Short mmCIF file of C-alpha atoms in Angstrom, two decimals:
data_model
loop_
_atom_site.label_atom_id
_atom_site.label_comp_id
_atom_site.label_asym_id
_atom_site.label_seq_id
_atom_site.Cartn_x
_atom_site.Cartn_y
_atom_site.Cartn_z
CA MET A 106 -51.61 -63.61 -3.55
CA VAL A 107 -52.66 -61.25 -0.79
CA ARG A 108 -56.28 -60.17 -1.13
CA ARG A 109 -59.07 -58.77 0.97
CA PRO A 110 -62.35 -60.72 1.52
CA LEU A 111 -64.93 -60.29 -1.19
CA ASN A 112 -67.47 -59.08 1.37
CA PRO A 113 -68.19 -59.51 5.08
CA TYR A 114 -70.39 -62.51 4.49
CA LEU A 115 -68.14 -64.37 2.16
CA VAL A 116 -68.00 -68.06 2.88
CA ARG A 117 -65.43 -70.14 1.16
CA LEU A 118 -66.77 -73.53 -0.01
CA TRP A 119 -64.81 -76.43 -1.28
CA LEU A 120 -67.09 -78.16 -3.77
CA HIS A 121 -67.87 -81.83 -3.21
CA PRO A 122 -66.50 -84.03 -5.98
CA VAL A 123 -70.14 -84.72 -6.94
CA LEU A 124 -70.80 -80.99 -7.36
CA LEU A 125 -67.68 -80.63 -9.44
CA LEU A 126 -68.88 -83.52 -11.61
CA ILE A 127 -72.20 -81.73 -12.11
CA VAL A 128 -70.34 -78.57 -13.11
CA LEU A 129 -68.29 -80.44 -15.64
CA LEU A 130 -71.29 -82.28 -17.04
CA SER A 131 -73.32 -79.12 -17.34
CA GLY A 132 -70.50 -77.11 -18.90
CA ILE A 133 -70.84 -75.25 -22.12
CA ARG A 134 -70.64 -77.51 -25.04
CA GLU A 135 -68.26 -76.60 -27.76
CA GLY A 136 -69.72 -74.24 -30.27
CA GLN A 137 -72.74 -73.13 -28.23
CA ALA A 138 -73.45 -69.47 -27.35
CA GLN A 139 -71.56 -67.91 -24.40
CA LEU A 140 -73.81 -68.38 -21.38
CA LEU A 141 -71.69 -66.23 -18.99
CA THR A 142 -70.59 -62.72 -19.93
CA PHE A 143 -68.53 -60.26 -17.91
CA GLY A 144 -68.26 -56.58 -17.31
CA GLN A 145 -65.28 -55.30 -15.41
CA LYS A 146 -63.70 -52.30 -13.75
CA ALA A 147 -59.92 -52.63 -13.81
CA SER A 148 -57.97 -52.30 -10.58
CA THR A 149 -55.35 -49.60 -10.22
CA CYS A 150 -51.76 -49.95 -9.08
CA THR A 151 -52.54 -53.64 -8.26
CA PHE A 152 -54.71 -52.42 -5.39
CA PRO A 153 -57.85 -54.55 -4.50
CA ASN A 154 -60.18 -51.99 -6.04
CA GLY A 155 -61.20 -53.81 -9.23
CA ALA A 156 -64.63 -55.29 -9.94
CA ILE A 157 -66.25 -57.92 -12.25
CA THR A 158 -69.96 -58.12 -13.05
CA VAL A 159 -71.05 -61.67 -14.02
CA ASN A 160 -74.11 -61.97 -16.28
CA ALA A 161 -75.90 -65.38 -16.59
CA ASN A 162 -77.39 -65.73 -20.05
CA PHE A 163 -79.34 -68.98 -19.41
CA GLY A 164 -82.19 -70.38 -17.32
CA MET A 165 -84.33 -68.51 -14.86
CA GLY A 166 -83.67 -67.08 -11.43
CA PRO A 167 -82.98 -66.98 -8.74
CA TYR A 168 -79.28 -67.49 -9.44
CA THR A 169 -76.35 -68.60 -7.31
CA PHE A 170 -72.80 -67.37 -8.08
CA PHE A 171 -69.41 -68.78 -7.08
CA ILE A 172 -65.90 -67.26 -7.69
CA ASN A 173 -62.50 -68.87 -7.73
CA GLU A 174 -59.57 -66.51 -7.18
CA GLY A 175 -57.05 -69.32 -7.66
CA SER A 176 -57.46 -71.15 -4.36
CA GLY A 177 -60.87 -72.72 -4.80
CA PHE A 178 -64.45 -71.51 -5.39
CA ILE A 179 -66.01 -69.22 -2.86
CA GLY A 180 -69.75 -68.82 -2.44
CA PRO A 181 -72.63 -69.08 -2.69
CA PHE A 182 -73.68 -65.53 -3.63
CA ASN A 183 -77.40 -65.42 -4.27
CA SER A 184 -79.06 -62.97 -6.60
CA PRO A 185 -82.72 -62.67 -7.67
CA THR A 186 -81.41 -61.44 -11.03
CA ASN A 187 -79.07 -62.94 -13.52
CA SER A 188 -76.21 -60.50 -12.58
CA PHE A 189 -73.87 -60.26 -9.65
CA LEU A 190 -71.04 -57.77 -8.87
CA PHE A 191 -67.78 -59.06 -7.40
CA SER A 192 -65.70 -56.13 -6.00
CA ASN A 193 -62.42 -55.55 -4.14
CA LEU A 194 -60.58 -57.59 -6.73
CA ILE A 195 -56.93 -57.30 -7.63
CA GLY A 196 -56.25 -56.93 -11.33
CA ASN A 197 -53.78 -58.58 -13.62
CA GLN A 198 -55.06 -62.13 -12.79
CA THR A 199 -57.71 -64.62 -14.10
CA TYR A 200 -60.95 -65.21 -12.13
CA TYR A 201 -63.21 -68.35 -12.57
CA PHE A 202 -66.98 -68.22 -12.05
CA LEU A 203 -69.67 -70.92 -11.51
CA VAL A 204 -73.36 -69.97 -11.81
CA PHE A 205 -76.53 -72.08 -11.04
CA ASP A 206 -79.97 -71.01 -12.18
CA GLY A 207 -83.21 -71.77 -10.30
CA SER A 208 -83.51 -75.22 -11.85
CA GLY A 209 -80.01 -76.25 -10.84
CA THR A 210 -78.51 -75.85 -14.30
CA SER A 211 -74.95 -74.51 -14.10
CA ASN A 212 -72.37 -72.90 -16.33
CA THR A 213 -68.78 -71.88 -15.74
CA ASP A 214 -66.32 -69.44 -17.40
CA ASN A 215 -63.32 -67.23 -16.59
CA THR A 216 -62.03 -63.75 -17.38
CA LEU A 217 -58.78 -61.81 -16.91
CA LEU A 218 -59.23 -58.63 -14.79
CA ALA A 219 -57.13 -55.76 -16.09
CA ASP A 220 -54.92 -53.61 -13.82
CA LEU A 221 -54.02 -49.96 -14.53
CA ALA A 222 -50.35 -49.84 -13.55
CA ALA A 223 -48.65 -46.82 -11.90
CA PRO A 224 -46.58 -44.58 -14.24
CA GLY A 225 -42.81 -44.56 -14.45
CA ILE A 226 -40.85 -41.35 -13.74
CA SER A 227 -38.09 -39.36 -15.43
CA VAL A 228 -36.57 -36.25 -13.80
CA VAL A 229 -34.51 -33.68 -15.75
CA PRO A 230 -32.64 -31.15 -13.53
CA LEU A 231 -31.29 -27.81 -14.77
CA ALA A 232 -28.37 -26.28 -12.87
CA ALA A 233 -28.73 -23.31 -10.54
CA THR A 234 -26.38 -20.37 -11.05
CA CYS A 235 -24.30 -18.66 -8.38
CA LEU A 236 -27.42 -16.95 -7.10
CA ASN A 237 -28.58 -20.46 -6.12
CA ASN A 238 -32.25 -19.62 -6.59
CA ASP A 239 -32.75 -20.29 -10.28
CA GLY A 240 -32.32 -24.03 -10.70
CA SER A 241 -35.25 -26.08 -12.04
CA LEU A 242 -36.62 -29.60 -12.42
CA GLN A 243 -38.83 -31.11 -15.07
CA ILE A 244 -40.68 -34.27 -13.96
CA ASN A 245 -41.96 -36.48 -16.78
CA ALA A 246 -44.32 -39.46 -16.56
CA ILE A 247 -43.46 -42.68 -18.36
CA GLY A 248 -46.57 -44.62 -19.22
CA GLY A 249 -49.37 -44.57 -16.68
CA ASN A 250 -52.75 -42.97 -16.94
CA GLY A 251 -53.02 -39.20 -17.11
CA PRO A 252 -53.65 -36.53 -16.34
CA PHE A 253 -50.83 -36.54 -13.80
CA ASP A 254 -49.96 -34.50 -10.74
CA TYR A 255 -46.35 -33.87 -9.72
CA GLN A 256 -44.70 -33.54 -6.33
CA LEU A 257 -41.33 -32.01 -5.33
CA ASN A 258 -39.69 -32.63 -1.96
CA ASN A 259 -42.86 -34.14 -0.43
CA GLY A 260 -44.75 -30.91 -1.02
CA ASP A 261 -48.20 -30.47 -2.49
CA PHE A 262 -49.03 -32.13 -5.78
CA SER A 263 -49.36 -29.77 -8.75
CA ALA A 264 -50.57 -30.14 -12.31
CA GLN A 265 -47.39 -28.36 -13.46
CA ASN A 266 -44.45 -30.66 -14.06
CA THR A 267 -41.80 -27.90 -14.07
CA PHE A 268 -40.45 -26.48 -10.80
CA SER A 269 -38.27 -23.36 -10.95
CA GLY A 270 -36.46 -21.08 -8.54
CA LEU A 271 -34.70 -24.00 -6.87
CA PRO A 272 -31.33 -24.07 -5.09
CA SER A 273 -28.61 -26.52 -6.00
CA GLY A 274 -28.40 -29.78 -4.07
CA ALA A 275 -30.53 -32.89 -3.34
CA ALA A 276 -34.27 -33.08 -4.10
CA THR A 277 -36.96 -35.74 -4.46
CA ALA A 278 -39.74 -36.15 -7.03
CA ARG A 279 -42.91 -38.22 -7.33
CA ILE A 280 -45.86 -38.55 -9.76
CA MET A 281 -49.51 -39.40 -9.06
CA ASP A 282 -51.75 -40.50 -11.94
CA VAL A 283 -55.46 -39.95 -12.41
CA ASN A 284 -56.17 -43.18 -10.50
CA GLY A 285 -54.22 -42.06 -7.43
CA CYS A 286 -51.25 -44.31 -8.24
CA TYR A 287 -47.83 -43.06 -7.12
CA THR A 288 -44.38 -43.56 -8.51
CA PRO A 289 -41.62 -44.38 -6.03
CA THR A 290 -39.95 -41.33 -4.46
CA THR A 291 -37.08 -40.54 -6.81
CA PRO A 292 -33.94 -38.73 -5.60
CA VAL A 293 -32.28 -36.15 -7.90
CA THR A 294 -29.45 -33.60 -7.60
CA ILE A 295 -29.67 -30.05 -8.97
CA PRO A 296 -26.13 -29.10 -10.02
CA LEU A 297 -24.47 -25.69 -9.44
CA ASN A 298 -23.28 -23.68 -12.44
CA ASP A 299 -20.50 -21.20 -11.49
CA ASP A 300 -21.60 -18.49 -13.92
CA LEU A 301 -19.79 -15.55 -12.29
CA THR A 302 -17.94 -13.55 -14.95
CA VAL A 303 -15.88 -10.36 -14.68
CA SER A 304 -13.69 -8.63 -17.26
CA ILE A 305 -12.36 -5.21 -18.20
CA GLY A 306 -10.84 -4.12 -21.48
CA THR A 307 -7.80 -1.99 -22.19
CA ILE A 308 -8.27 1.67 -21.25
CA PRO A 309 -6.69 4.40 -23.41
CA PRO A 310 -4.39 6.91 -21.67
CA ILE A 311 -6.09 9.95 -20.17
CA CYS A 312 -4.83 13.45 -19.46
CA GLU A 313 -4.00 14.76 -16.04
CA GLY A 314 -7.15 16.26 -14.55
CA ALA A 315 -9.43 14.15 -16.78
CA SER A 316 -11.80 11.36 -15.77
CA ILE A 317 -12.77 8.06 -17.34
CA GLN A 318 -15.42 5.47 -16.59
CA LEU A 319 -13.84 2.07 -15.97
CA PRO A 320 -15.62 -0.21 -18.49
CA ALA A 321 -15.89 -3.35 -16.39
CA VAL A 322 -18.37 -6.07 -17.38
CA SER A 323 -19.72 -8.56 -14.85
CA ASN A 324 -22.87 -10.36 -13.79
CA GLY A 325 -21.80 -10.07 -10.16
CA GLU A 326 -24.01 -8.68 -7.43
CA ASN A 327 -21.41 -6.88 -5.33
CA PHE A 328 -18.07 -5.30 -6.20
CA ARG A 329 -14.94 -4.05 -4.50
CA TRP A 330 -12.18 -1.97 -6.11
CA SER A 331 -8.70 -1.68 -4.66
CA GLY A 332 -6.30 1.11 -5.55
CA THR A 333 -9.13 3.56 -4.91
CA ASP A 334 -7.22 6.78 -5.73
CA GLY A 335 -9.59 9.00 -7.69
CA LEU A 336 -12.57 6.59 -7.75
CA ASP A 337 -15.97 8.16 -7.17
CA ASP A 338 -17.44 4.91 -5.74
CA PRO A 339 -15.26 1.79 -5.16
CA THR A 340 -18.35 -0.40 -4.56
CA ILE A 341 -19.96 -0.21 -8.03
CA LEU A 342 -19.09 -2.06 -11.22
CA ASP A 343 -18.07 0.90 -13.40
CA PRO A 344 -16.93 3.84 -11.26
CA ILE A 345 -15.53 7.11 -12.59
CA ALA A 346 -11.74 7.22 -12.18
CA SER A 347 -9.89 10.56 -11.86
CA PRO A 348 -6.35 9.52 -10.87
CA GLY A 349 -3.68 12.17 -10.48
CA ALA A 350 -1.04 9.80 -11.90
CA THR A 351 -0.83 6.39 -13.59
CA THR A 352 -2.66 3.92 -11.31
CA LEU A 353 -3.26 0.15 -11.15
CA TYR A 354 -6.84 -0.75 -10.18
CA SER A 355 -8.13 -4.22 -9.14
CA LEU A 356 -11.79 -5.24 -9.28
CA THR A 357 -13.21 -8.17 -7.27
CA ALA A 358 -16.73 -9.39 -8.11
CA PHE A 359 -19.06 -11.42 -5.88
CA ARG A 360 -22.12 -13.44 -6.89
CA GLY A 361 -24.18 -15.67 -4.64
CA ILE A 362 -22.40 -18.73 -3.30
CA CYS A 363 -19.69 -18.87 -5.98
CA PRO A 364 -16.04 -17.97 -5.28
CA ALA A 365 -15.11 -14.31 -5.91
CA LYS A 366 -13.20 -13.42 -9.10
CA SER A 367 -10.80 -10.52 -9.74
CA VAL A 368 -9.33 -8.60 -12.71
CA GLN A 369 -6.86 -5.70 -12.97
CA VAL A 370 -6.47 -2.66 -15.21
CA THR A 371 -3.95 0.20 -15.41
CA VAL A 372 -5.03 3.76 -16.13
CA VAL A 373 -2.14 5.67 -17.73
CA VAL A 374 -2.18 9.43 -17.00
CA ASN A 375 -0.34 11.86 -19.31
CA PRO A 376 0.78 15.06 -17.51
CA ALA A 377 -0.94 18.30 -18.46
CA PRO A 378 1.06 20.97 -20.37
CA VAL A 379 1.99 24.27 -18.71
CA PRO A 380 1.16 27.43 -20.71
CA ASP A 381 3.34 30.57 -20.83
CA ALA A 382 1.49 33.72 -21.92
CA GLY A 383 4.71 35.75 -22.21
CA PRO A 384 5.37 39.22 -20.76
CA ASP A 385 2.80 41.94 -20.25
CA ALA A 386 2.58 44.62 -22.94
CA GLU A 387 1.98 48.37 -23.07
CA THR A 388 0.24 50.19 -25.89
CA CYS A 389 -1.75 53.30 -26.72
CA TYR A 390 -5.46 53.56 -27.19
CA GLY A 391 -6.30 52.21 -30.65
CA LYS A 392 -2.78 50.85 -31.28
CA THR A 393 -2.20 47.17 -32.14
CA VAL A 394 0.05 44.94 -30.02
CA VAL A 395 1.13 41.24 -30.20
CA LEU A 396 0.99 38.66 -27.38
CA ARG A 397 3.60 35.89 -27.53
CA GLY A 398 2.60 32.58 -25.89
CA SER A 399 4.27 29.15 -25.70
CA GLY A 400 4.02 25.74 -24.04
CA GLY A 401 1.63 23.81 -26.28
CA LYS A 402 0.70 22.58 -29.73
CA THR A 403 -2.57 24.50 -29.95
CA TYR A 404 -3.52 27.69 -28.15
CA GLN A 405 -6.63 29.40 -26.83
CA TRP A 406 -6.62 33.03 -25.64
CA THR A 407 -9.62 34.37 -23.73
CA PRO A 408 -11.48 36.62 -23.91
CA SER A 409 -11.47 37.08 -27.68
CA THR A 410 -12.04 40.85 -27.38
CA TRP A 411 -9.90 42.72 -29.96
CA LEU A 412 -8.04 39.48 -30.89
CA LEU A 413 -7.59 38.77 -34.58
CA ASN A 414 -6.31 35.22 -33.99
CA PRO A 415 -7.24 33.89 -30.51
CA ASN A 416 -6.02 30.38 -31.48
CA SER A 417 -2.47 31.42 -32.37
CA SER A 418 0.57 31.42 -30.10
CA ASN A 419 1.27 34.99 -31.27
CA ALA A 420 -2.11 36.65 -30.83
CA ILE A 421 -2.67 40.08 -32.36
CA VAL A 422 -4.57 42.51 -30.13
CA GLN A 423 -6.03 44.99 -32.60
CA ARG A 424 -6.53 48.56 -31.39
CA PRO A 425 -7.62 47.91 -27.80
CA ASP A 426 -9.33 50.87 -26.15
CA SER A 427 -8.74 49.88 -22.51
CA THR A 428 -6.41 47.79 -20.36
CA ILE A 429 -7.26 44.07 -20.58
CA THR A 430 -5.88 40.78 -19.24
CA TYR A 431 -5.82 37.69 -21.47
CA ALA A 432 -5.68 34.07 -20.19
CA LEU A 433 -3.85 31.44 -22.21
CA SER A 434 -4.69 27.71 -22.24
CA VAL A 435 -2.73 25.23 -24.34
CA THR A 436 -3.16 21.68 -25.61
CA ASP A 437 -0.19 19.38 -26.23
CA ALA A 438 0.46 16.65 -28.80
CA ASN A 439 -1.35 14.09 -26.60
CA GLY A 440 -4.50 16.18 -26.68
CA CYS A 441 -4.03 17.18 -23.03
CA THR A 442 -5.12 20.66 -22.00
CA SER A 443 -3.43 22.78 -19.35
CA LEU A 444 -5.04 22.55 -15.93
CA GLN A 445 -4.34 26.20 -15.14
CA SER A 446 -4.08 29.11 -17.52
CA ASP A 447 -1.34 31.73 -17.63
CA SER A 448 -2.12 35.39 -18.19
CA ALA A 449 -0.69 38.50 -19.81
CA THR A 450 -1.99 42.03 -19.39
CA VAL A 451 -2.11 44.64 -22.13
CA PHE A 452 -1.88 48.04 -20.44
CA VAL A 453 -3.61 50.60 -22.66
CA THR A 454 -2.97 54.30 -22.25
CA PRO A 455 -6.50 55.73 -22.26
CA GLN A 456 -7.71 57.77 -25.15
CA PHE A 457 -7.10 61.44 -24.38
CA LYS A 458 -9.18 64.35 -25.53
CA VAL A 459 -7.69 67.09 -27.67
CA VAL A 460 -9.54 70.42 -27.69
CA GLY A 461 -8.79 72.56 -30.71
CA GLY A 462 -11.07 75.46 -29.81
CA PRO A 463 -14.54 76.47 -31.01
CA ASP A 464 -15.64 76.59 -34.61
CA THR A 465 -15.40 80.17 -35.86
CA ILE A 466 -16.97 82.37 -38.57
CA VAL A 467 -14.83 85.36 -39.55
CA SER A 468 -14.49 87.88 -42.33
CA VAL A 469 -12.01 87.37 -45.12
CA GLY A 470 -8.56 88.36 -43.89
CA GLN A 471 -9.57 88.35 -40.20
CA PRO A 472 -6.94 86.39 -38.16
CA VAL A 473 -8.15 83.53 -35.94
CA GLN A 474 -6.14 82.33 -32.96
CA LEU A 475 -6.05 78.47 -32.91
CA TYR A 476 -5.09 76.66 -29.73
CA ALA A 477 -4.86 72.90 -29.00
CA LEU A 478 -5.22 71.51 -25.48
CA GLY A 479 -3.91 67.98 -24.91
CA PRO A 480 -2.87 65.78 -21.94
CA ALA A 481 -0.12 66.73 -19.58
CA ASP A 482 2.93 64.95 -20.96
CA PRO A 483 6.22 65.03 -19.06
CA GLY A 484 7.89 63.57 -22.13
CA GLY A 485 6.64 66.41 -24.31
CA SER A 486 3.94 66.30 -27.00
CA THR A 487 4.14 67.21 -30.67
CA TYR A 488 1.45 69.00 -32.69
CA GLN A 489 0.38 68.90 -36.33
CA TRP A 490 -2.36 70.96 -37.98
CA THR A 491 -3.77 69.83 -41.32
CA PRO A 492 -4.35 71.23 -43.84
CA SER A 493 -1.80 74.00 -43.52
CA THR A 494 -3.97 76.50 -45.44
CA GLY A 495 -3.56 79.94 -43.87
CA ILE A 496 -1.72 78.44 -40.84
CA SER A 497 1.16 80.49 -39.48
CA ASP A 498 2.98 77.32 -38.27
CA PRO A 499 1.28 73.89 -38.54
CA LEU A 500 3.70 72.26 -36.04
CA ILE A 501 3.04 74.43 -32.98
CA GLN A 502 0.33 74.31 -30.33
CA ASN A 503 -1.19 77.77 -31.00
CA PRO A 504 -0.84 78.96 -34.62
CA ILE A 505 -2.85 81.78 -36.26
CA ALA A 506 -5.10 81.02 -39.23
CA THR A 507 -5.91 83.75 -41.79
CA LEU A 508 -8.18 82.99 -44.74
CA ASN A 509 -7.88 85.59 -47.53
CA ALA A 510 -10.83 84.36 -49.56
CA PRO A 511 -14.39 83.31 -48.75
CA GLN A 512 -14.12 79.62 -47.80
CA GLU A 513 -14.59 77.06 -45.06
CA VAL A 514 -11.64 74.99 -43.79
CA ASP A 515 -11.78 71.98 -41.40
CA TYR A 516 -8.51 72.08 -39.48
CA ILE A 517 -7.50 68.76 -37.83
CA ILE A 518 -5.12 69.01 -34.89
CA LYS A 519 -3.17 65.82 -34.06
CA VAL A 520 -1.37 65.64 -30.71
CA THR A 521 1.26 62.92 -30.16
CA THR A 522 2.61 62.18 -26.67
CA GLY A 523 6.16 61.14 -25.89
CA ALA A 524 4.91 57.48 -25.57
CA GLY A 525 3.57 57.62 -29.14
CA CYS A 526 -0.12 57.94 -28.23
CA THR A 527 -2.20 60.30 -30.36
CA GLY A 528 -5.39 62.32 -30.14
CA THR A 529 -7.21 64.56 -32.61
CA ASP A 530 -9.85 67.26 -32.82
CA THR A 531 -11.34 69.34 -35.62
CA VAL A 532 -11.84 73.14 -35.76
CA VAL A 533 -13.97 74.64 -38.51
CA VAL A 534 -13.04 78.16 -39.66
CA LYS A 535 -15.42 79.84 -42.13
CA ALA A 536 -14.44 83.12 -43.84
CA LEU A 537 -17.23 85.35 -45.20
CA ALA A 538 -16.83 88.19 -47.64
CA VAL A 539 -18.74 90.66 -45.39
CA SER A 540 -19.18 91.22 -41.67
CA ASP A 541 -22.53 90.10 -40.27
CA ILE A 542 -24.56 89.16 -37.18
CA LEU A 543 -26.27 85.78 -37.58
CA VAL A 544 -28.81 84.20 -35.20
CA PRO A 545 -30.30 80.69 -35.57
CA SER A 546 -34.02 80.48 -36.38
CA ALA A 547 -34.77 78.11 -33.47
CA PHE A 548 -33.25 76.63 -30.32
CA SER A 549 -34.26 74.02 -27.71
CA PRO A 550 -33.15 74.83 -24.14
CA ASN A 551 -33.86 71.34 -22.68
CA ASN A 552 -30.38 70.69 -21.25
CA ASP A 553 -29.58 67.88 -23.68
CA GLY A 554 -26.31 69.52 -24.73
CA HIS A 555 -27.60 70.53 -28.19
CA ASN A 556 -28.88 74.05 -29.01
CA ASP A 557 -29.45 74.82 -25.34
CA LEU A 558 -28.28 78.47 -25.74
CA LEU A 559 -29.31 81.12 -28.26
CA ARG A 560 -26.39 83.42 -29.12
CA PRO A 561 -25.32 85.44 -32.17
CA ILE A 562 -22.68 84.37 -34.67
CA THR A 563 -20.55 87.45 -35.42
CA PRO A 564 -18.20 87.05 -38.39
CA GLY A 565 -16.02 90.18 -38.75
CA ILE A 566 -17.65 91.86 -35.76
CA ARG A 567 -15.09 93.44 -33.44
CA THR A 568 -17.49 94.55 -30.69
CA LEU A 569 -21.12 93.74 -29.89
CA LYS A 570 -23.19 96.68 -28.75
CA TYR A 571 -26.21 94.61 -27.77
CA PHE A 572 -28.06 91.36 -28.40
CA THR A 573 -31.61 91.70 -27.01
CA ILE A 574 -34.63 89.34 -27.09
CA PHE A 575 -38.32 90.27 -26.60
CA ASP A 576 -41.42 88.13 -26.10
CA ARG A 577 -44.53 88.49 -28.28
CA TRP A 578 -45.89 91.23 -26.01
CA GLY A 579 -42.73 93.32 -26.40
CA ARG A 580 -41.27 92.59 -22.99
CA GLN A 581 -37.50 92.24 -22.84
CA VAL A 582 -36.49 88.76 -21.69
CA PHE A 583 -32.73 88.85 -22.35
CA THR A 584 -29.91 91.27 -23.36
CA THR A 585 -26.08 91.09 -23.52
CA SER A 586 -23.08 92.79 -25.15
CA ASN A 587 -20.82 89.76 -24.75
CA MET A 588 -20.53 87.76 -27.94
CA GLY A 589 -19.83 84.61 -25.98
CA VAL A 590 -23.02 84.78 -23.86
CA GLY A 591 -26.42 83.37 -24.94
CA TRP A 592 -30.01 83.06 -23.69
CA ASP A 593 -31.01 79.79 -21.97
CA GLY A 594 -34.80 80.28 -22.32
CA THR A 595 -35.43 81.48 -18.74
CA VAL A 596 -36.15 84.83 -17.09
CA LYS A 597 -35.05 85.17 -13.47
CA GLY A 598 -34.97 81.38 -13.21
CA GLN A 599 -38.49 80.92 -14.65
CA VAL A 600 -38.77 78.73 -17.74
CA MET A 601 -40.30 80.60 -20.67
CA GLU A 602 -43.00 79.02 -22.75
CA THR A 603 -42.63 77.65 -26.25
CA GLY A 604 -43.26 80.21 -28.96
CA VAL A 605 -41.84 82.92 -31.25
CA TYR A 606 -39.52 85.58 -29.86
CA VAL A 607 -38.05 88.74 -31.48
CA TRP A 608 -34.34 89.55 -31.37
CA MET A 609 -32.37 92.69 -32.20
CA ALA A 610 -28.55 93.10 -32.41
CA MET A 611 -25.97 95.76 -33.26
CA GLY A 612 -22.17 95.68 -33.48
CA THR A 613 -19.10 97.26 -35.09
CA ASP A 614 -16.93 95.28 -37.54
CA ILE A 615 -13.18 95.29 -37.84
CA ASN A 616 -13.35 98.29 -40.16
CA GLY A 617 -15.47 100.35 -37.73
CA VAL A 618 -18.65 99.90 -39.74
CA VAL A 619 -21.87 99.58 -37.68
CA VAL A 620 -23.88 96.41 -38.40
CA GLN A 621 -27.53 96.09 -37.26
CA ARG A 622 -29.76 93.07 -37.59
CA LYS A 623 -33.12 91.80 -36.27
CA GLY A 624 -35.34 88.77 -36.68
CA THR A 625 -37.38 86.07 -34.93
CA VAL A 626 -36.49 82.80 -33.26
CA VAL A 627 -38.68 79.88 -32.19
CA LEU A 628 -38.19 78.46 -28.67
CA ILE A 629 -38.82 74.68 -28.76
CA ARG A 630 -39.01 72.37 -25.79
#
């Protein structure tokens, strides 16, 4: 056994046979109390760091102590007390002790010094993935005296027994217990798990001009697509594909140190339908026309203005009032929509104005000349007056109306062009039983187009002698003998103030009878 000296002054003595005889004769007799007792501190890892305290429970001091480590007693070790500490001992073996008191009485005994052995070691590796930075080790102590510290690859000891974030490959592990005892350096291999995956499912057909996101699934870090026609980014996992025709795409995925993996997918592209909006059409203002489209299963006309059925192939344009162009888009049986629309224009002959003359108040039996003005029409227009009451000819442009009884008739003149377009106007003729001069009670010369002029209404009057207006101070502000002329509320260009004005009029009716009238009118602004 290899051992260090007990202390610097240790002297090894081989006892004389006489001394040995004394020891044997003075030994503990069977059954008597234990005269030597021991206290000990176990060694660790079979290092010479154990200790035994020998206590002599007999006689009186001073005392002399001897120790036998297996190769003879060593001593003496003198102590004024009955105790002595032997240190630097290696555990797991039996030590013999001989003690003399001051009178020369001796006793001997032995004790086994314990040794706290180093722990065993168990290492459990977990594989690293392709990233090669996520492997781990768990180091476990077998036996030994804790708490333990753990070491990986000759690094610092740590109280944690799990090491993560490790690459694949060779590593070493070691454990140190609470007594400073080490396990042997243990080699271990962290395996590599090729966990790179890449896949892509079946993609439904798309329509020409449409896009689709390629639904690839992978845990890769980098990606490369080939067949890049229509891809928005060939370096990402799930790019948007907008191919112009059916295309085969291939995806290659990369992850860490593992070999690249590839998958393929075909994107089928259905061609877009081509719409036909049909020929342009001509129609009159307010007249309905039909558009006739083709080229699809469903249809969409835009704008929807005047359309009764914008989703029909034969769209009805109801009474358009101006020329308009419609665009047609179609969708086929595959659900594909046309990429470009086709158009048809509806040319609308603008609404034209028919003037049937002014409304008129006449005496019973007084003829009224009616006259309709319509658009210039090289093809020739036709005319129709309704009702025909008192009309000399309801189918001409300028008939004469004669009402032989007091009544009021609204004559409607309808003008139809050679292209079939129509326009109307209304002329009111009122027949009174007597001739008269009538003047409204108020007028508003503010240039809004309504009641801007004050003029007399002269049923049955053949000639107007005068129509004169005075202000409240009796000054003449207007006069005329023309039945078609009226006052606009000004004098020599100066606007007259709001207020009451007096008017006077005289004329001769169709029978030569003189008619005189007077009254007041309110000027309103």
